[in-house]
XYZ file of N, CA, C and O in Angstrom:
804
model
N 84.915 105.466 101.129
C 85.272 105.512 99.070
C 85.819 103.227 99.438
O 86.443 103.362 97.872
N 85.517 102.942 100.942
C 86.236 101.181 100.946
C 84.594 100.790 101.673
O 84.817 101.491 102.792
N 84.458 100.149 101.260
C 83.619 98.965 101.758
C 83.869 98.079 103.117
O 84.677 97.912 102.948
N 83.454 98.250 104.465
C 83.652 97.474 105.981
C 82.563 96.766 105.286
O 81.788 97.175 105.674
N 82.336 95.532 105.790
C 81.668 94.585 105.831
C 81.071 93.953 107.688
O 81.993 93.979 108.003
N 80.029 94.547 107.812
C 79.887 93.666 108.992
C 79.003 91.891 109.383
O 77.889 92.651 108.528
N 79.029 91.363 109.355
C 78.461 90.296 109.236
C 77.993 89.878 110.953
O 79.297 89.844 111.666
N 76.429 89.341 110.720
C 76.281 89.202 112.438
C 75.447 87.814 112.074
O 74.576 87.479 111.486
N 75.955 87.438 113.412
C 74.409 85.618 113.435
C 73.186 86.039 113.993
O 73.040 87.387 114.565
N 72.155 85.116 114.444
C 71.331 85.361 114.824
C 71.813 85.505 116.101
O 70.024 86.420 116.881
N 72.216 85.351 116.861
C 72.924 85.192 117.959
C 73.695 86.793 118.313
O 74.343 86.649 119.690
N 73.655 87.826 117.628
C 74.430 88.784 117.231
C 76.201 88.567 117.544
O 76.969 90.007 117.960
N 76.127 87.600 117.878
C 77.902 87.646 117.639
C 78.411 87.890 115.373
O 77.464 87.689 115.352
N 79.189 89.207 115.657
C 79.686 90.256 114.713
C 81.446 89.598 114.130
O 81.826 89.703 114.742
N 81.040 90.222 113.083
C 82.844 89.993 112.942
C 82.893 91.104 111.718
O 81.911 91.189 111.148
N 84.413 91.598 111.734
C 84.124 92.848 111.029
C 85.454 92.670 109.492
O 86.784 92.123 109.876
N 84.807 93.136 108.916
C 85.746 92.936 106.855
C 86.185 94.558 106.956
O 85.092 94.707 106.463
N 87.563 94.308 106.609
C 88.244 95.693 106.544
C 87.550 96.834 106.509
O 87.353 97.472 106.089
N 88.107 97.257 107.694
C 87.561 98.147 108.380
C 88.698 100.008 107.497
O 89.406 99.793 108.452
N 87.524 100.382 106.922
C 88.547 101.688 106.405
C 88.871 102.138 107.100
O 89.892 102.474 108.058
N 88.220 103.265 107.837
C 87.265 104.413 108.523
C 88.750 104.945 109.001
O 89.283 104.828 109.854
N 89.026 105.429 108.345
C 90.181 106.655 108.265
C 89.483 107.679 108.723
O 90.508 108.088 110.083
N 87.813 108.221 108.430
C 88.077 109.513 108.933
C 86.922 109.343 110.658
O 86.667 108.301 110.459
N 87.217 109.748 111.615
C 86.783 109.550 112.585
C 85.352 110.072 112.558
O 84.674 108.658 113.266
N 84.799 109.863 111.965
C 83.120 109.888 111.584
C 82.882 108.798 110.866
O 81.767 108.130 111.464
N 83.528 108.250 110.240
C 83.577 106.611 110.179
C 83.789 105.309 111.301
O 82.808 105.040 111.544
N 84.612 105.967 112.046
C 84.725 105.012 113.015
C 83.738 105.484 114.101
O 83.027 104.335 114.217
N 83.230 106.387 114.318
C 81.377 106.490 115.261
C 80.526 105.710 114.516
O 79.949 105.496 115.074
N 80.287 106.296 112.720
C 79.240 105.754 112.124
C 79.328 104.194 112.279
O 78.470 103.275 112.553
N 80.459 103.124 112.553
C 80.600 101.365 112.712
C 80.379 101.373 114.113
O 79.640 100.867 114.532
N 80.777 101.895 114.992
C 80.403 101.998 116.216
C 79.829 101.849 116.548
O 78.506 101.518 117.627
N 78.221 103.158 116.453
C 76.930 103.230 116.423
C 75.882 102.117 116.068
O 75.528 101.942 116.385
N 76.697 101.602 114.559
C 76.069 100.421 114.679
C 75.994 99.401 114.872
O 74.867 98.856 115.469
N 76.889 99.154 115.275
C 77.417 97.705 116.472
C 76.490 98.232 117.670
O 75.752 97.131 118.178
N 77.009 99.642 118.316
C 75.790 98.983 119.251
C 74.455 99.185 119.409
O 73.988 98.415 120.344
N 73.921 100.239 118.554
C 73.024 99.768 117.724
C 71.804 98.924 117.746
O 71.172 98.397 118.504
N 73.146 97.541 117.223
C 72.110 96.214 116.696
C 72.736 95.692 118.266
O 72.125 94.061 117.820
N 73.345 96.091 118.797
C 73.525 95.275 120.314
C 74.428 94.487 119.641
O 74.417 92.690 120.477
N 75.672 94.299 119.300
C 76.485 93.083 118.939
C 77.621 92.855 119.194
O 78.417 94.111 119.912
N 77.475 91.670 119.491
C 79.188 91.404 120.180
C 80.728 90.516 119.234
O 80.068 89.533 118.460
N 81.180 91.858 118.988
C 82.983 91.525 117.754
C 83.531 90.541 118.193
O 83.790 90.917 119.148
N 83.630 89.667 117.478
C 84.271 88.602 117.735
C 85.363 88.100 117.247
O 86.513 87.317 116.780
N 85.549 88.379 115.230
C 85.867 88.583 114.206
C 86.447 89.952 114.017
O 85.530 90.278 113.389
N 87.920 90.086 113.603
C 88.198 91.313 112.709
C 89.351 90.501 111.579
O 90.176 90.234 112.000
N 88.727 91.044 110.187
C 89.270 90.024 109.402
C 89.400 90.850 108.407
O 88.577 92.009 107.175
N 91.282 90.768 107.856
C 91.776 91.636 106.383
C 91.680 90.610 105.031
O 92.081 89.948 104.950
N 90.388 91.516 104.084
C 90.992 90.240 102.799
C 92.421 90.351 102.377
O 92.293 89.760 101.539
N 92.785 92.240 102.588
C 94.534 92.763 102.603
C 94.545 93.485 103.300
O 94.116 93.761 103.764
N 96.139 93.752 102.810
C 96.293 94.420 104.404
C 96.894 96.051 103.475
O 97.918 96.565 103.797
N 96.243 96.171 102.124
C 96.488 97.745 101.417
C 95.987 98.555 102.426
O 95.450 98.438 102.677
N 96.528 100.019 102.401
C 95.746 101.159 103.815
C 94.913 101.318 104.138
O 94.255 101.172 104.363
N 94.055 101.593 102.356
C 92.057 101.840 102.686
C 91.772 100.335 103.543
O 90.738 101.337 103.780
N 92.305 99.327 103.667
C 91.175 98.939 104.407
C 92.535 98.200 105.257
O 91.464 97.530 106.564
N 92.798 98.714 106.132
C 92.952 98.542 107.591
C 93.644 98.917 108.103
O 93.582 99.580 109.711
N 92.991 100.606 107.499
C 93.027 102.198 108.331
C 92.622 101.800 109.871
O 93.040 102.655 111.002
N 91.353 101.162 109.537
C 90.691 101.248 111.037
C 90.656 99.543 111.837
O 90.447 99.792 113.072
N 92.029 99.051 111.279
C 92.464 97.750 112.847
C 92.565 98.697 113.772
O 92.345 97.238 115.005
N 93.340 99.319 113.860
C 93.661 99.309 115.294
C 92.536 100.523 116.397
O 92.859 99.409 117.585
N 91.730 100.663 115.876
C 90.006 101.259 116.590
C 89.745 100.169 116.517
O 89.131 100.115 117.670
N 89.860 99.619 115.802
C 88.162 98.186 116.286
C 88.850 97.097 116.959
O 88.337 96.384 117.598
N 90.229 96.903 116.912
C 91.292 95.910 118.043
C 91.030 96.686 119.391
O 90.781 95.277 120.160
N 91.374 97.829 119.550
C 90.639 98.380 120.327
C 89.768 98.522 121.106
O 89.587 98.531 122.499
N 88.550 98.762 120.381
C 87.338 99.011 120.840
C 86.781 97.785 121.652
O 86.102 97.503 122.283
N 86.968 96.499 120.952
C 86.356 95.293 120.917
C 87.185 93.943 121.476
O 86.972 93.271 121.136
N 87.760 94.486 121.182
C 89.915 93.600 122.075
C 89.684 92.133 121.187
O 88.842 91.528 121.178
N 89.359 92.448 119.600
C 90.129 91.701 118.692
C 91.262 91.619 118.214
O 91.385 92.643 118.315
N 91.963 90.947 117.537
C 92.705 90.814 116.913
C 92.683 90.415 115.149
O 91.855 89.708 115.241
N 93.747 90.913 114.246
C 93.525 91.378 113.055
C 94.059 89.620 112.607
O 94.574 89.479 113.284
N 93.286 89.579 111.416
C 93.668 88.109 110.764
C 93.746 88.234 109.597
O 92.466 88.751 108.971
N 95.302 88.283 108.861
C 95.253 88.347 108.056
C 96.364 87.536 107.185
O 96.665 86.067 107.875
N 96.356 86.804 105.853
C 97.271 85.646 105.139
C 98.321 86.597 105.324
O 99.435 87.532 105.540
N 99.511 84.735 105.243
C 101.318 84.921 106.098
C 101.498 86.157 105.114
O 102.573 86.864 105.080
N 101.022 85.776 103.181
C 101.953 86.298 101.966
C 101.821 87.732 102.288
O 102.414 88.696 101.428
N 100.338 88.216 102.827
C 100.287 90.208 102.893
C 100.960 90.672 104.095
O 101.093 91.865 104.587
N 102.029 89.674 104.621
C 103.068 89.874 105.925
C 104.155 91.104 105.989
O 103.790 92.418 106.165
N 104.415 91.318 104.144
C 105.527 92.823 104.364
C 104.604 93.852 103.685
O 105.073 94.748 103.789
N 103.388 93.820 103.459
C 102.871 94.701 102.989
C 102.363 95.372 104.310
O 102.369 96.514 104.346
N 101.766 94.961 105.102
C 101.028 95.332 106.508
C 102.116 95.586 107.270
O 101.873 96.261 108.283
N 103.210 95.297 107.230
C 104.717 95.632 108.158
C 104.934 96.621 107.453
O 105.694 97.817 108.226
N 104.965 97.297 106.149
C 105.236 98.441 105.789
C 103.901 99.464 105.446
O 103.997 100.723 104.799
N 103.673 99.398 106.844
C 101.721 100.551 106.929
C 102.654 101.785 107.177
O 101.994 102.770 105.935
N 103.421 101.867 108.117
C 103.977 103.584 108.266
C 104.700 103.880 107.437
O 104.187 105.006 106.883
N 105.347 103.385 106.501
C 106.092 103.418 105.892
C 105.223 104.290 104.313
O 105.345 105.107 103.265
N 104.152 103.318 103.844
C 103.649 103.776 102.879
C 102.687 104.612 103.695
O 102.686 105.794 102.051
N 102.450 104.647 104.105
C 101.082 105.823 104.582
C 102.597 107.025 104.635
O 101.447 108.492 103.742
N 103.725 107.108 104.683
C 104.005 108.562 104.425
C 104.549 108.640 103.025
O 104.346 109.626 102.646
N 104.860 107.741 102.039
C 105.087 108.131 100.664
C 104.128 108.238 100.577
O 104.177 109.463 98.977
N 103.136 108.482 100.120
C 101.680 108.868 99.719
C 100.973 109.521 100.168
O 99.350 110.160 100.039
N 101.699 110.337 101.821
C 101.624 111.690 102.476
C 100.511 111.915 103.868
O 99.220 112.713 102.852
N 99.970 110.425 103.753
C 98.104 109.970 104.265
C 98.528 110.844 105.669
O 99.519 109.380 106.560
N 98.873 111.447 106.426
C 98.354 111.926 107.862
C 97.074 111.459 108.882
O 96.779 110.955 107.948
N 97.983 111.090 109.879
C 97.285 110.892 111.062
C 96.893 109.715 111.251
O 96.033 109.346 111.151
N 97.101 108.718 110.778
C 97.439 107.251 110.707
C 97.883 106.911 112.069
O 99.235 107.019 112.527
N 97.199 105.774 112.530
C 97.483 104.612 113.173
C 97.789 103.846 113.250
O 97.680 102.875 112.535
N 99.371 103.455 113.286
C 100.058 101.744 113.186
C 99.123 100.476 114.065
O 98.217 100.366 114.412
N 98.778 100.030 112.591
C 97.427 98.716 112.961
C 98.566 97.680 114.105
O 100.063 97.839 114.056
N 97.954 96.814 114.809
C 98.310 95.839 115.858
C 98.973 95.051 115.057
O 98.613 94.358 113.774
N 99.370 94.521 115.936
C 100.116 92.995 114.756
C 98.825 91.899 114.944
O 97.855 91.998 115.931
N 98.746 91.478 114.156
C 98.037 90.687 113.879
C 98.470 89.037 113.709
O 99.401 88.588 113.853
N 97.106 87.796 114.012
C 97.456 86.704 113.689
C 97.756 86.715 111.694
O 96.999 86.912 111.089
N 98.982 85.418 110.923
C 98.853 85.465 110.062
C 98.145 84.030 109.879
O 98.678 82.950 109.562
N 96.764 83.992 110.045
C 96.145 82.663 110.431
C 95.192 82.351 109.567
O 94.748 81.631 109.322
N 95.117 82.844 108.326
C 94.096 83.176 107.066
C 95.221 82.101 106.285
O 95.588 82.820 105.705
N 94.296 80.571 105.947
C 94.857 79.654 104.766
C 94.069 79.284 103.693
O 92.555 79.682 104.399
N 94.380 79.532 102.692
C 93.642 78.576 101.520
C 92.759 78.066 102.839
O 93.309 77.049 102.447
N 91.089 77.728 101.367
C 90.214 76.808 101.338
C 90.184 76.038 103.168
O 90.070 74.393 103.414
N 90.940 77.044 104.181
C 90.344 76.942 105.182
C 89.071 77.294 105.995
O 88.188 78.549 105.280
N 88.310 77.290 106.877
C 87.486 77.044 107.531
C 87.377 78.465 108.720
O 88.535 78.055 109.703
N 86.659 79.268 108.834
C 86.105 80.035 110.107
C 84.897 80.323 110.577
O 84.229 80.210 110.174
N 84.665 80.167 111.828
C 83.285 80.072 112.704
C 82.859 81.395 113.409
O 83.539 81.453 113.438
N 82.219 81.834 113.181
C 80.689 83.014 113.941
C 79.557 82.585 113.911
O 78.848 82.289 113.793
N 80.075 81.909 115.597
C 78.823 81.321 116.104
C 78.930 79.991 115.476
O 79.830 78.896 114.891
N 77.489 79.376 114.667
C 76.856 78.635 113.773
C 77.321 78.663 112.461
O 77.464 77.438 112.105
N 77.504 80.259 112.045
C 78.586 80.312 110.660
C 79.230 80.184 110.518
O 80.738 80.265 110.977
N 79.358 79.375 109.293
C 81.163 78.685 108.313
C 81.208 80.283 107.601
O 80.418 80.031 106.934
N 82.485 80.778 107.438
C 83.513 81.359 106.136
C 84.227 80.295 106.071
O 85.045 79.827 106.816
N 84.247 80.720 104.799
C 85.158 79.550 103.937
C 86.127 80.631 103.119
O 85.982 81.890 103.013
N 87.815 79.964 104.196
C 89.152 81.257 103.488
C 89.189 80.379 101.654
O 89.492 80.268 101.687
N 89.372 82.202 100.797
C 89.675 81.268 100.058
C 91.367 82.227 99.627
O 91.032 83.384 99.367
N 91.846 81.811 99.018
C 93.542 82.277 98.233
C 92.922 82.945 97.280
O 92.978 82.016 96.578
N 93.726 84.651 96.902
C 93.360 85.191 95.299
C 93.972 85.642 95.455
O 93.819 87.252 95.301
N 95.314 85.613 94.656
C 96.398 86.527 94.644
C 96.583 86.961 93.474
O 95.585 87.013 92.374
N 96.744 88.265 93.022
C 96.846 89.071 91.632
C 96.530 90.312 92.124
O 98.063 90.985 91.711
N 95.981 90.956 93.189
C 96.336 92.049 93.355
C 96.720 92.536 94.450
O 97.563 93.620 94.661
N 97.534 91.072 95.222
C 98.635 91.570 96.279
C 98.773 89.920 96.427
O 98.064 89.211 96.493
N 99.881 89.692 96.598
C 99.752 88.147 97.050
C 98.949 87.490 98.311
O 99.341 86.294 98.196
N 99.229 87.785 99.506
C 98.264 87.137 100.413
C 96.668 87.547 100.601
O 95.944 87.647 101.344
N 95.973 88.570 99.539
C 94.929 88.703 99.510
C 93.811 86.911 99.343
O 94.163 86.085 98.861
N 92.464 87.341 100.198
C 91.707 86.326 100.343
C 90.552 86.758 100.147
O 90.185 88.204 99.911
N 89.033 86.055 100.240
C 87.943 85.850 100.255
C 87.766 85.009 100.481
O 87.816 84.333 101.420
N 85.930 85.753 101.716
C 85.684 85.248 102.186
C 84.180 84.693 102.187
O 83.499 85.892 101.625
N 83.729 83.152 101.928
C 83.057 82.393 101.657
C 81.719 82.585 102.314
O 82.331 81.849 103.089
N 80.448 82.699 102.771
C 78.932 82.466 103.178
C 78.529 82.122 102.059
O 77.655 82.137 101.410
N 78.914 80.445 102.324
C 78.037 79.810 100.745
C 76.519 79.744 101.437
O 75.476 79.330 100.080
N 76.074 79.594 102.873
C 74.515 79.400 103.293
C 73.782 80.345 102.482
O 73.053 80.245 102.624
N 74.752 81.490 102.622
C 73.226 82.693 101.631
C 74.125 83.246 100.810
O 73.610 84.342 100.229
N 74.918 82.213 99.669
C 75.409 82.697 98.918
C 76.254 84.233 98.303
O 75.979 84.622 97.420
N 77.083 84.516 99.970
C 77.565 85.391 99.331
C 79.438 85.406 99.378
O 79.423 84.979 100.079
N 79.657 86.253 98.346
C 81.283 86.006 98.784
C 81.980 87.891 98.843
O 82.010 88.815 97.814
N 83.107 87.683 100.296
C 83.552 89.263 100.366
C 84.753 89.072 99.629
O 85.723 88.564 99.870
N 84.540 90.626 98.652
C 85.928 89.024 97.274
C 87.114 90.962 97.682
O 88.234 90.108 96.934
N 86.852 91.000 98.810
C 88.333 92.296 98.621
C 88.565 93.248 97.199
O 87.281 93.992 96.804
N 89.240 93.423 96.935
C 89.907 94.265 95.902
C 90.133 93.640 94.633
O 90.751 93.648 93.572
N 89.895 92.089 94.083
C 90.256 91.259 93.759
C 88.922 90.794 91.853
O 89.429 92.163 90.525
N 87.526 91.414 92.200
C 86.875 91.698 91.195
C 85.387 93.022 91.403
O 85.290 92.898 93.153
N 84.882 93.780 90.619
C 84.697 94.824 90.822
C 82.573 94.612 90.031
O 83.341 93.822 89.030
N 81.998 95.118 90.179
C 81.219 95.317 89.262
C 81.741 95.449 87.695
O 82.579 96.999 87.460
N 82.097 94.647 86.673
C 82.695 94.792 85.593
C 84.218 95.984 85.680
O 84.517 96.612 84.686
N 84.697 95.434 86.653
C 85.860 96.116 87.086
C 86.721 94.824 87.765
O 85.902 93.749 87.935
N 88.006 94.730 87.711
C 88.797 94.042 88.267
C 89.873 95.203 89.479
O 90.118 96.243 88.858
N 90.123 94.561 90.176
C 92.127 94.705 90.825
C 92.612 95.253 90.326
O 92.999 94.999 88.880
N 93.361 96.466 90.923
C 94.127 96.918 90.293
C 96.310 96.217 90.471
O 95.878 95.501 91.259
N 97.187 95.844 89.713
C 98.234 95.700 89.833
C 99.074 96.198 89.715
O 100.690 95.126 89.260
N 99.076 97.495 89.432
C 100.901 98.187 89.640
C 100.873 98.447 90.858
O 102.089 99.736 91.084
N 100.425 98.149 92.266
C 100.760 98.658 92.972
C 102.145 97.071 93.836
O 101.880 96.001 92.958
N 102.547 97.251 95.057
C 103.525 96.552 95.326
C 102.971 94.809 95.655
O 102.096 95.003 96.115
N 103.511 93.965 94.749
C 102.665 92.399 94.467
C 101.845 92.100 93.346
O 101.276 91.001 93.839
N 101.301 93.192 92.749
C 100.514 92.906 92.354
C 101.280 92.210 90.453
O 102.157 92.276 90.327
N 100.210 91.302 90.292
C 100.525 90.782 88.655
C 99.114 90.794 87.971
O 98.164 89.409 88.410
N 99.217 91.166 86.999
C 97.775 91.106 85.711
C 97.152 89.485 85.848
O 96.339 89.309 85.841
N 98.806 88.758 85.395
C 98.288 87.813 84.971
C 97.819 86.349 85.775
O 96.826 86.011 85.313
N 98.225 87.622 87.144
C 97.351 85.761 87.902
C 96.256 86.847 88.661
O 95.104 85.495 88.875
N 95.981 87.772 88.049
C 94.236 88.094 88.801
C 94.070 87.728 87.731
O 92.391 87.058 88.027
N 93.518 88.144 87.192
C 92.557 87.001 85.505
C 92.642 85.948 85.625
O 91.504 85.047 85.873
N 93.440 85.221 85.861
C 93.770 83.227 86.574
C 92.870 83.514 88.017
O 92.284 82.054 87.520
N 93.123 84.174 88.722
C 92.558 83.491 90.128
C 91.338 83.455 89.778
O 89.997 83.239 90.534
N 90.957 84.625 89.319
C 89.430 85.027 88.821
C 88.479 83.697 87.917
O 87.557 83.941 88.739
N 89.286 83.806 87.112
C 88.697 82.534 85.739
C 88.746 81.555 86.594
O 87.368 80.512 86.548
N 89.907 81.431 87.067
C 89.926 80.138 87.508
C 89.357 79.342 88.977
O 88.771 78.094 89.248
N 89.110 80.795 90.074
C 88.810 80.901 90.977
C 87.232 81.297 92.062
O 86.229 80.049 91.713
N 87.446 81.885 91.217
C 85.840 83.028 91.497
C 85.329 82.077 89.797
O 83.569 82.055 91.458
N 85.248 81.835 88.992
C 84.439 81.735 87.824
C 83.851 80.390 88.139
O 83.014 79.962 87.527
N 84.470 79.432 89.769
C 84.073 78.440 89.400
C 83.327 78.199 90.595
O 81.267 76.872 90.445
N 82.532 79.895 90.852
C 81.253 79.530 91.784
C 80.481 79.637 91.356
O 80.270 79.972 90.249
N 78.902 79.016 91.770
C 77.700 79.477 90.351
C 77.466 80.718 90.917
O 77.771 82.220 90.882
N 76.931 81.117 89.651
C 76.438 82.176 89.084
C 75.237 83.013 89.338
O 75.879 84.571 89.439
N 74.383 82.511 90.952
C 74.170 83.505 91.145
C 74.724 83.843 92.887
O 73.698 85.018 93.449
N 76.026 83.466 92.595
C 75.996 83.818 94.681
C 76.825 85.515 94.084
O 77.139 86.193 92.947
N 76.428 86.487 94.973
C 76.417 87.522 94.862
C 77.992 87.627 95.030
O 78.562 87.806 96.432
N 78.684 88.569 95.286
C 79.741 89.490 95.060
C 79.706 90.901 95.946
O 79.593 91.844 95.574
N 80.612 90.662 97.101
C 80.892 92.470 96.949
C 81.803 92.362 97.689
O 83.065 92.341 98.343
N 82.393 93.458 96.861
C 83.804 93.972 96.816
C 84.052 95.051 97.713
O 83.209 95.337 98.731
N 85.659 95.243 97.145
C 86.037 96.168 98.718
C 85.560 97.844 97.987
O 85.722 98.563 99.415
N 85.211 98.075 96.985
C 84.725 99.022 96.196
C 83.322 99.218 96.208
O 83.288 98.093 94.838
N 82.832 99.975 95.688
C 81.418 100.373 95.018
C 79.971 98.438 95.007
O 80.766 98.070 96.289
N 79.175 99.088 94.363
C 78.135 98.305 93.962
C 77.992 96.193 94.126
O 79.130 95.731 93.617
N 77.727 96.289 95.017
C 77.390 94.515 94.637
C 77.100 93.703 93.745
O 76.567 94.639 92.660
N 77.376 92.712 92.903
C 77.128 92.471 91.275
C 76.837 91.014 91.822
O 76.790 90.676 93.353
N 77.183 90.004 90.803
C 77.559 88.262 90.980
C 78.020 87.912 90.324
O 78.583 88.748 88.968
N 78.657 87.170 90.098
C 79.134 85.890 89.593
C 78.670 85.165 88.294
O 79.435 86.253 87.308
N 77.389 86.055 87.217
C 77.328 85.326 86.604
C 77.576 87.408 85.585
O 77.881 87.132 84.156
N 77.220 88.286 86.395
C 76.819 88.941 85.659
C 78.442 89.037 85.378
O 78.273 90.213 84.535
N 79.478 89.132 86.302
C 80.648 89.299 85.798
C 81.185 88.302 84.626
O 82.059 89.309 83.455
N 80.463 87.016 84.513
C 81.148 86.430 83.269
C 80.485 86.323 82.224
O 80.804 86.986 81.313
N 79.908 87.230 82.436
C 79.261 87.839 80.829
C 79.155 89.064 80.462
O 79.594 89.480 79.081
N 79.322 90.046 81.585
C 79.695 91.789 80.872
C 81.029 92.277 81.114
O 80.781 92.895 81.793
N 81.386 91.508 82.637
C 82.945 92.152 83.015
C 83.996 92.686 81.857
O 84.329 91.142 80.650
N 84.101 93.578 81.148
C 84.281 93.852 80.094
C 86.362 93.358 80.286
O 86.996 93.015 79.280
N 86.696 93.264 81.588
C 88.259 92.688 81.274
C 88.660 91.590 81.157
O 89.380 91.043 81.143
N 87.608 90.082 81.258
C 87.391 89.117 81.318
C 86.351 88.406 80.123
O 86.379 87.405 80.252
N 86.848 89.165 78.959
C 86.532 87.979 78.136
C 86.835 87.245 77.783
O 88.333 87.988 77.243
């Protein structure tokens, strides 16, 4: 129910974005895909720190010797992982490893020669970011914008007006043909959501 993304270069360097991976089957599927492709995992990136997006951080960090990267404003959420898993009655979770709070608005991160731009998108939670690969016109948007929907704002740190402004003032500045790969559901485009998203008219 949560989208984990694997990005990789022609040289087979890879980044994993938001490893949900709660079930063992999910972990095995991710590992099998990476091994089949012969990828070298270099980056573990989190758009934000809600449980469903970081369940697999420990598995990924341990398997490929990478450190999660998170925006510093999500530190309180990340550090409450065990508490929140208990509150929601989610058994068998593994405490995620300490991340690097290194993701900064309008900064860049490189995977081999490929550049990902980092954009801060508050509203769903304080430290939410998106990863932009401008060369292929792709936005990995986490839980901010979905196909004809938006992220929920009833969780700690969420704020509806902030989320709406974030989408309209930041995401909608990208060209209409940029694809949006969300944390849940199927891909969409900026133009599609400008025209048809009922929450943003």
